[in-house]
């Protein structure tokens, strides 16, 4: 082969995202390049560092390609947070489509200027997994709850919980040692992390998602620039809008089997059919976010409107 | 040279540096740095990693138990708590040759279980128990070896972080793994007790004895240690009960022992200063080792040596038992140079599918659990096998009067006991599995 | 004279790190007590009082995790100069103990040069990292303070460690030239 690229990310190799999205993507590139590109995969932070450093690892060339949760680096990618607003997104594929289009319009030359972005997507509905049952916002008072991003932690704070920020691989240890009483993650990652064994209550929402997280698959710009044009074309053909929408859809589709595991274990699943109390309690996050964006010289309301319009237009 | 060859050559290079008296952390760091340069052809990658890696390694939340427990150990010593504890242990066990060492092994196991890190256990016990063992007339090498070995026991006692990680990587049930670790854990403790009694028979001068103490006096000594027992119970109970994290438990322990020491008038400004300085030195050298190991491990992962070597073992098509033994030997060797967690993360995803495909005459789940316990034990044995063993380095560095060679000699007895235990567990899977069998 | 001054600086830096450690221990204990108090009220079903107490700041300390992480990084960097000047680092002396005294002195000087080089590289790259974190505007999760604050504090201590290592190189070479190791026989215990 001509080129070896190192793909670094934080989940174990057999988790859904590496198995169903990243490996498939990397295999396709290896095949389409007739083996001229080899992508070495390093799961579980094997190349060193901690998950919040993945973005800088791509920028500095510690890894050629990284996949990360954008929210692990609070304050650096403000525009992506529009998709993390509470009860904002209803479908991961639609949101991933809007995310990529808005990345091209507003983020490529601003917050993501230091990396070559290959894909942008979001996960399925965020679910609360807890030791004690949670059926109303009041049940969250004083609960030590893990959130993956600044926005999710604000959401937990508004609900009266005590937010604890930590990357997803830290969850099993934190739950088994009582560091947290509840975690917020989509169903899809619960299987790999053994969450249904560690807690017995789950709270999910009908309609719009309580929250979602934004992901990015990014490449070191020099590693990309060093590719000959025909290999650049191979990478380009496997990346971008279509890949992002697919990734969002695949990740949301992976929720159902993981949920079935919790059901089979006899865990209690509470479905909030009327989330109006929850929506009311978390509404201040919108105004606060718009004000924060304004302070950064970003029109938050316009981003909200644009994202809504793009999500509504998806599939039509 | 291919990256694979560079990775393979890094082992002898590292050994040479260590035997040239280069500090362990520095040796690992330098090998990793030069290795990254050779693999990538420039220093850019190594330098880029260093922009954040020193900071993120030192700011690791789980590792912050190390300085906290060290400080706790210091307070326990100046407040007379360590002495009181050993006095109580002496009352019950002191008339038996090696009795106090046995008590120390028990303390190591208990402590390792709550803090979940062999490194932190070795450091804390080195701080508290080492001076006491020496005071009771135990030889330097025997004392350091006992504590280094005792520190590896905790990993088999829940909540073991590494067991949780193994469960996630192999999609096994955590509770069953914890249960399966119980009998091997007890076997390990029994093996170490036996080792101690054999050792003191062979070298009677290595351990002092005291005349037997009347029962009333024993219970009197026990009564005197209630404050420190309270602190210990709070820390242990709090961590097990899920009231706080190990790091928080360490903070509570440090605060509790500080208050007791203060109450006894043992904690003047001068004593506190000395405590902070001694904690600073020990913490500093331990974290420099951790940084060097992290840096070296990242390099080794990039060369794909662990991955390729595991794949090679797998491709040979040997009989199931041969494959298993090869894998265990592989872990024993790599355990000398890498920390347990990195090694498990790098190699279990490769070995596990192979092991579960082989026919050992058991269900897949049983094989998975049996293999997990064996791997866990062997990885920990790597921490005390000469010439390179993290626990040995840490404890030996805390006793300037004991040479490394004395520690090496004494620890071989414990390593022998470990190897016998692994052979027993390989030969009789039932010992591991009988508690979870349907 | 010079040596006493250097030793004082290293001890002072380690003590500052030690005081940060004590502050973190206190912070964690306060946080646990706040959490326990709030948990008890919550358990009794008194949400209103629990909420009021939370508003009064009686409850777990917000961001205790990230404060421990930031503070601990500084504390450990602050411990390194003392480790350096007292030669507290762990090493294996089984083969080198047979070297003649002058050979051992040369070896120790060479090792010290390597150590100084590594600590200088670490400090320089931490400077790069601090600048990069300053540019990127990355904050912590909960308190949302810029992460470069913690980097800058660590950089200060790391620079001192590099400086002390250079000073030790001078001492070791002095020992090679004069066979006078009096300054190096410090309290390594
Ligand atoms: Na343990
Ligand atoms: Na070893």
PDB file of N, CA and C in Angstrom, chain C residues 36-103:
ATOM      1  N   UNK C  36     -24.032  14.576  51.256  1.00  0.00           N
ATOM      2  CA  UNK C  36     -24.702  13.717  52.238  1.00  0.00           C
ATOM      3  C   UNK C  36     -25.887  14.449  52.849  1.00  0.00           C
ATOM      4  N   UNK C  37     -25.667  15.711  53.237  1.00  0.00           N
ATOM      5  CA  UNK C  37     -26.714  16.515  53.857  1.00  0.00           C
ATOM      6  C   UNK C  37     -27.896  16.636  52.916  1.00  0.00           C
ATOM      7  N   UNK C  38     -27.603  16.975  51.664  1.00  0.00           N
ATOM      8  CA  UNK C  38     -28.662  17.147  50.689  1.00  0.00           C
ATOM      9  C   UNK C  38     -29.371  15.846  50.388  1.00  0.00           C
ATOM     10  N   UNK C  39     -28.573  14.761  50.346  1.00  0.00           N
ATOM     11  CA  UNK C  39     -29.153  13.456  50.075  1.00  0.00           C
ATOM     12  C   UNK C  39     -30.138  13.042  51.158  1.00  0.00           C
ATOM     13  N   UNK C  40     -29.774  13.347  52.432  1.00  0.00           N
ATOM     14  CA  UNK C  40     -30.640  12.988  53.559  1.00  0.00           C
ATOM     15  C   UNK C  40     -31.984  13.686  53.413  1.00  0.00           C
ATOM     16  N   UNK C  41     -31.941  15.006  53.133  1.00  0.00           N
ATOM     17  CA  UNK C  41     -33.193  15.762  52.987  1.00  0.00           C
ATOM     18  C   UNK C  41     -34.007  15.237  51.812  1.00  0.00           C
ATOM     19  N   UNK C  42     -33.277  14.951  50.729  1.00  0.00           N
ATOM     20  CA  UNK C  42     -33.949  14.445  49.540  1.00  0.00           C
ATOM     21  C   UNK C  42     -34.621  13.118  49.851  1.00  0.00           C
ATOM     22  N   UNK C  43     -33.900  12.283  50.628  1.00  0.00           N
ATOM     23  CA  UNK C  43     -34.439  10.983  51.015  1.00  0.00           C
ATOM     24  C   UNK C  43     -35.688  11.135  51.877  1.00  0.00           C
ATOM     25  N   UNK C  44     -35.715  12.191  52.700  1.00  0.00           N
ATOM     26  CA  UNK C  44     -36.884  12.416  53.547  1.00  0.00           C
ATOM     27  C   UNK C  44     -38.029  13.019  52.747  1.00  0.00           C
ATOM     28  N   UNK C  45     -37.793  13.294  51.467  1.00  0.00           N
ATOM     29  CA  UNK C  45     -38.852  13.816  50.621  1.00  0.00           C
ATOM     30  C   UNK C  45     -39.005  15.314  50.689  1.00  0.00           C
ATOM     31  N   UNK C  46     -38.043  15.986  51.396  1.00  0.00           N
ATOM     32  CA  UNK C  46     -38.170  17.428  51.508  1.00  0.00           C
ATOM     33  C   UNK C  46     -37.441  18.109  50.349  1.00  0.00           C
ATOM     34  N   UNK C  47     -38.066  18.076  49.175  1.00  0.00           N
ATOM     35  CA  UNK C  47     -37.408  18.639  47.990  1.00  0.00           C
ATOM     36  C   UNK C  47     -37.196  20.142  48.155  1.00  0.00           C
ATOM     37  N   UNK C  48     -38.206  20.813  48.733  1.00  0.00           N
ATOM     38  CA  UNK C  48     -38.148  22.274  48.814  1.00  0.00           C
ATOM     39  C   UNK C  48     -36.934  22.702  49.641  1.00  0.00           C
ATOM     40  N   UNK C  49     -36.774  22.049  50.821  1.00  0.00           N
ATOM     41  CA  UNK C  49     -35.646  22.421  51.682  1.00  0.00           C
ATOM     42  C   UNK C  49     -34.324  22.061  51.010  1.00  0.00           C
ATOM     43  N   UNK C  50     -34.317  20.883  50.368  1.00  0.00           N
ATOM     44  CA  UNK C  50     -33.096  20.457  49.675  1.00  0.00           C
ATOM     45  C   UNK C  50     -32.711  21.484  48.618  1.00  0.00           C
ATOM     46  N   UNK C  51     -33.736  21.950  47.901  1.00  0.00           N
ATOM     47  CA  UNK C  51     -33.506  22.922  46.833  1.00  0.00           C
ATOM     48  C   UNK C  51     -33.000  24.240  47.435  1.00  0.00           C
ATOM     49  N   UNK C  52     -33.641  24.664  48.554  1.00  0.00           N
ATOM     50  CA  UNK C  52     -33.233  25.913  49.202  1.00  0.00           C
ATOM     51  C   UNK C  52     -31.778  25.829  49.630  1.00  0.00           C
ATOM     52  N   UNK C  53     -31.425  24.688  50.247  1.00  0.00           N
ATOM     53  CA  UNK C  53     -30.047  24.511  50.689  1.00  0.00           C
ATOM     54  C   UNK C  53     -29.087  24.564  49.507  1.00  0.00           C
ATOM     55  N   UNK C  54     -29.512  23.910  48.419  1.00  0.00           N
ATOM     56  CA  UNK C  54     -28.675  23.921  47.218  1.00  0.00           C
ATOM     57  C   UNK C  54     -28.445  25.355  46.767  1.00  0.00           C
ATOM     58  N   UNK C  55     -29.543  26.156  46.801  1.00  0.00           N
ATOM     59  CA  UNK C  55     -29.415  27.543  46.370  1.00  0.00           C
ATOM     60  C   UNK C  55     -28.489  28.324  47.285  1.00  0.00           C
ATOM     61  N   UNK C  56     -28.473  27.945  48.576  1.00  0.00           N
ATOM     62  CA  UNK C  56     -27.594  28.620  49.529  1.00  0.00           C
ATOM     63  C   UNK C  56     -26.145  28.149  49.369  1.00  0.00           C
ATOM     64  N   UNK C  57     -25.939  27.203  48.481  1.00  0.00           N
ATOM     65  CA  UNK C  57     -24.579  26.707  48.271  1.00  0.00           C
ATOM     66  C   UNK C  57     -24.250  25.538  49.177  1.00  0.00           C
ATOM     67  N   UNK C  58     -25.242  25.028  49.921  1.00  0.00           N
ATOM     68  CA  UNK C  58     -24.987  23.857  50.758  1.00  0.00           C
ATOM     69  C   UNK C  58     -25.372  22.621  49.958  1.00  0.00           C
ATOM     70  N   UNK C  59     -24.400  21.930  49.523  1.00  0.00           N
ATOM     71  CA  UNK C  59     -24.625  20.779  48.651  1.00  0.00           C
ATOM     72  C   UNK C  59     -23.265  20.416  48.117  1.00  0.00           C
ATOM     73  N   UNK C  60     -23.204  19.458  47.218  1.00  0.00           N
ATOM     74  CA  UNK C  60     -21.899  19.112  46.670  1.00  0.00           C
ATOM     75  C   UNK C  60     -21.283  20.319  45.967  1.00  0.00           C
ATOM     76  N   UNK C  61     -19.963  20.422  46.031  1.00  0.00           N
ATOM     77  CA  UNK C  61     -19.281  21.531  45.375  1.00  0.00           C
ATOM     78  C   UNK C  61     -19.328  21.323  43.870  1.00  0.00           C
ATOM     79  N   UNK C  62     -19.861  22.300  43.156  1.00  0.00           N
ATOM     80  CA  UNK C  62     -19.945  22.173  41.701  1.00  0.00           C
ATOM     81  C   UNK C  62     -18.547  22.042  41.102  1.00  0.00           C
ATOM     82  N   UNK C  63     -18.387  21.048  40.247  1.00  0.00           N
ATOM     83  CA  UNK C  63     -17.118  20.910  39.536  1.00  0.00           C
ATOM     84  C   UNK C  63     -15.986  20.407  40.408  1.00  0.00           C
ATOM     85  N   UNK C  64     -16.300  19.679  41.490  1.00  0.00           N
ATOM     86  CA  UNK C  64     -15.213  19.191  42.357  1.00  0.00           C
ATOM     87  C   UNK C  64     -14.258  18.275  41.577  1.00  0.00           C
ATOM     88  N   UNK C  65     -14.829  17.466  40.648  1.00  0.00           N
ATOM     89  CA  UNK C  65     -13.991  16.604  39.797  1.00  0.00           C
ATOM     90  C   UNK C  65     -12.920  17.407  39.071  1.00  0.00           C
ATOM     91  N   UNK C  66     -13.372  18.425  38.371  1.00  0.00           N
ATOM     92  CA  UNK C  66     -12.429  19.151  37.510  1.00  0.00           C
ATOM     93  C   UNK C  66     -11.457  19.992  38.326  1.00  0.00           C
ATOM     94  N   UNK C  67     -11.892  20.439  39.517  1.00  0.00           N
ATOM     95  CA  UNK C  67     -10.957  21.165  40.381  1.00  0.00           C
ATOM     96  C   UNK C  67      -9.861  20.223  40.874  1.00  0.00           C
ATOM     97  N   UNK C  68     -10.269  18.993  41.245  1.00  0.00           N
ATOM     98  CA  UNK C  68      -9.262  18.012  41.679  1.00  0.00           C
ATOM     99  C   UNK C  68      -8.277  17.743  40.541  1.00  0.00           C
ATOM    100  N   UNK C  69      -8.809  17.577  39.321  1.00  0.00           N
ATOM    101  CA  UNK C  69      -7.928  17.272  38.189  1.00  0.00           C
ATOM    102  C   UNK C  69      -6.945  18.415  37.930  1.00  0.00           C
ATOM    103  N   UNK C  70      -7.478  19.638  37.878  1.00  0.00           N
ATOM    104  CA  UNK C  70      -6.620  20.786  37.570  1.00  0.00           C
ATOM    105  C   UNK C  70      -5.589  20.986  38.684  1.00  0.00           C
ATOM    106  N   UNK C  71      -6.061  20.920  39.936  1.00  0.00           N
ATOM    107  CA  UNK C  71      -5.165  21.165  41.064  1.00  0.00           C
ATOM    108  C   UNK C  71      -4.102  20.084  41.191  1.00  0.00           C
ATOM    109  N   UNK C  72      -4.508  18.836  40.930  1.00  0.00           N
ATOM    110  CA  UNK C  72      -3.577  17.735  41.105  1.00  0.00           C
ATOM    111  C   UNK C  72      -2.455  17.817  40.074  1.00  0.00           C
ATOM    112  N   UNK C  73      -2.775  18.199  38.856  1.00  0.00           N
ATOM    113  CA  UNK C  73      -1.730  18.328  37.831  1.00  0.00           C
ATOM    114  C   UNK C  73      -0.685  19.333  38.305  1.00  0.00           C
ATOM    115  N   UNK C  74      -1.151  20.473  38.822  1.00  0.00           N
ATOM    116  CA  UNK C  74      -0.192  21.465  39.305  1.00  0.00           C
ATOM    117  C   UNK C  74       0.630  20.898  40.456  1.00  0.00           C
ATOM    118  N   UNK C  75      -0.055  20.258  41.414  1.00  0.00           N
ATOM    119  CA  UNK C  75       0.643  19.749  42.600  1.00  0.00           C
ATOM    120  C   UNK C  75       1.761  18.794  42.176  1.00  0.00           C
ATOM    121  N   UNK C  76       1.476  17.911  41.230  1.00  0.00           N
ATOM    122  CA  UNK C  76       2.484  16.920  40.867  1.00  0.00           C
ATOM    123  C   UNK C  76       3.647  17.561  40.122  1.00  0.00           C
ATOM    124  N   UNK C  77       3.359  18.497  39.238  1.00  0.00           N
ATOM    125  CA  UNK C  77       4.461  19.234  38.617  1.00  0.00           C
ATOM    126  C   UNK C  77       5.279  19.958  39.691  1.00  0.00           C
ATOM    127  N   UNK C  78       4.589  20.456  40.728  1.00  0.00           N
ATOM    128  CA  UNK C  78       5.293  21.199  41.780  1.00  0.00           C
ATOM    129  C   UNK C  78       6.179  20.280  42.630  1.00  0.00           C
ATOM    130  N   UNK C  79       5.865  18.970  42.626  1.00  0.00           N
ATOM    131  CA  UNK C  79       6.676  18.015  43.395  1.00  0.00           C
ATOM    132  C   UNK C  79       7.975  17.652  42.654  1.00  0.00           C
ATOM    133  N   UNK C  80       7.972  17.830  41.328  1.00  0.00           N
ATOM    134  CA  UNK C  80       9.110  17.344  40.540  1.00  0.00           C
ATOM    135  C   UNK C  80      10.450  18.016  40.880  1.00  0.00           C
ATOM    136  N   UNK C  81      10.498  19.357  41.093  1.00  0.00           N
ATOM    137  CA  UNK C  81      11.809  19.952  41.415  1.00  0.00           C
ATOM    138  C   UNK C  81      12.449  19.310  42.651  1.00  0.00           C
ATOM    139  N   UNK C  82      11.642  19.055  43.673  1.00  0.00           N
ATOM    140  CA  UNK C  82      12.189  18.441  44.896  1.00  0.00           C
ATOM    141  C   UNK C  82      12.702  17.026  44.611  1.00  0.00           C
ATOM    142  N   UNK C  83      11.940  16.271  43.803  1.00  0.00           N
ATOM    143  CA  UNK C  83      12.391  14.925  43.416  1.00  0.00           C
ATOM    144  C   UNK C  83      13.748  15.014  42.738  1.00  0.00           C
ATOM    145  N   UNK C  84      13.888  16.046  41.895  1.00  0.00           N
ATOM    146  CA  UNK C  84      15.099  16.191  41.107  1.00  0.00           C
ATOM    147  C   UNK C  84      16.299  16.506  41.995  1.00  0.00           C
ATOM    148  N   UNK C  85      16.133  17.473  42.875  1.00  0.00           N
ATOM    149  CA  UNK C  85      17.281  17.938  43.653  1.00  0.00           C
ATOM    150  C   UNK C  85      17.662  16.930  44.736  1.00  0.00           C
ATOM    151  N   UNK C  86      16.720  16.098  45.175  1.00  0.00           N
ATOM    152  CA  UNK C  86      17.044  15.100  46.197  1.00  0.00           C
ATOM    153  C   UNK C  86      17.315  13.731  45.579  1.00  0.00           C
ATOM    154  N   UNK C  87      17.231  13.635  44.243  1.00  0.00           N
ATOM    155  CA  UNK C  87      17.484  12.345  43.588  1.00  0.00           C
ATOM    156  C   UNK C  87      16.525  11.262  44.058  1.00  0.00           C
ATOM    157  N   UNK C  88      15.237  11.627  44.183  1.00  0.00           N
ATOM    158  CA  UNK C  88      14.267  10.683  44.746  1.00  0.00           C
ATOM    159  C   UNK C  88      13.742   9.683  43.722  1.00  0.00           C
ATOM    160  N   UNK C  89      14.121   9.833  42.446  1.00  0.00           N
ATOM    161  CA  UNK C  89      13.549   8.955  41.426  1.00  0.00           C
ATOM    162  C   UNK C  89      14.014   7.507  41.603  1.00  0.00           C
ATOM    163  N   UNK C  90      13.104   6.573  41.255  1.00  0.00           N
ATOM    164  CA  UNK C  90      13.388   5.148  41.459  1.00  0.00           C
ATOM    165  C   UNK C  90      14.276   4.617  40.344  1.00  0.00           C
ATOM    166  N   UNK C  91      15.369   3.934  40.713  1.00  0.00           N
ATOM    167  CA  UNK C  91      16.227   3.322  39.699  1.00  0.00           C
ATOM    168  C   UNK C  91      16.776   1.999  40.238  1.00  0.00           C
ATOM    169  N   UNK C  92      17.357   1.216  39.328  1.00  0.00           N
ATOM    170  CA  UNK C  92      17.870  -0.110  39.682  1.00  0.00           C
ATOM    171  C   UNK C  92      19.392  -0.081  39.662  1.00  0.00           C
ATOM    172  N   UNK C  93      20.034  -0.415  40.805  1.00  0.00           N
ATOM    173  CA  UNK C  93      21.493  -0.241  40.866  1.00  0.00           C
ATOM    174  C   UNK C  93      22.228  -1.566  40.986  1.00  0.00           C
ATOM    175  N   UNK C  94      21.624  -2.666  40.482  1.00  0.00           N
ATOM    176  CA  UNK C  94      22.278  -3.951  40.733  1.00  0.00           C
ATOM    177  C   UNK C  94      23.586  -4.123  39.978  1.00  0.00           C
ATOM    178  N   UNK C  95      23.683  -3.606  38.750  1.00  0.00           N
ATOM    179  CA  UNK C  95      24.929  -3.789  37.999  1.00  0.00           C
ATOM    180  C   UNK C  95      25.906  -2.654  38.234  1.00  0.00           C
ATOM    181  N   UNK C  96      25.344  -1.441  38.371  1.00  0.00           N
ATOM    182  CA  UNK C  96      26.211  -0.265  38.450  1.00  0.00           C
ATOM    183  C   UNK C  96      26.898  -0.138  39.805  1.00  0.00           C
ATOM    184  N   UNK C  97      26.431  -0.906  40.805  1.00  0.00           N
ATOM    185  CA  UNK C  97      27.036  -0.759  42.127  1.00  0.00           C
ATOM    186  C   UNK C  97      28.482  -1.245  42.140  1.00  0.00           C
ATOM    187  N   UNK C  98      28.846  -2.011  41.087  1.00  0.00           N
ATOM    188  CA  UNK C  98      30.221  -2.515  41.040  1.00  0.00           C
ATOM    189  C   UNK C  98      31.182  -1.556  40.327  1.00  0.00           C
ATOM    190  N   UNK C  99      30.637  -0.472  39.798  1.00  0.00           N
ATOM    191  CA  UNK C  99      31.487   0.500  39.110  1.00  0.00           C
ATOM    192  C   UNK C  99      32.417   1.201  40.113  1.00  0.00           C
ATOM    193  N   UNK C 100      33.624   1.604  39.653  1.00  0.00           N
ATOM    194  CA  UNK C 100      34.465   2.431  40.521  1.00  0.00           C
ATOM    195  C   UNK C 100      33.792   3.793  40.740  1.00  0.00           C
ATOM    196  N   UNK C 101      34.112   4.487  41.838  1.00  0.00           N
ATOM    197  CA  UNK C 101      33.432   5.748  42.158  1.00  0.00           C
ATOM    198  C   UNK C 101      33.427   6.740  40.996  1.00  0.00           C
ATOM    199  N   UNK C 102      34.575   6.900  40.316  1.00  0.00           N
ATOM    200  CA  UNK C 102      34.596   7.901  39.235  1.00  0.00           C
ATOM    201  C   UNK C 102      33.670   7.463  38.093  1.00  0.00           C
ATOM    202  N   UNK C 103      33.611   6.145  37.837  1.00  0.00           N
ATOM    203  CA  UNK C 103      32.738   5.648  36.770  1.00  0.00           C
ATOM    204  C   UNK C 103      31.275   5.940  37.098  1.00  0.00           C
TER     205      UNK C 103
END
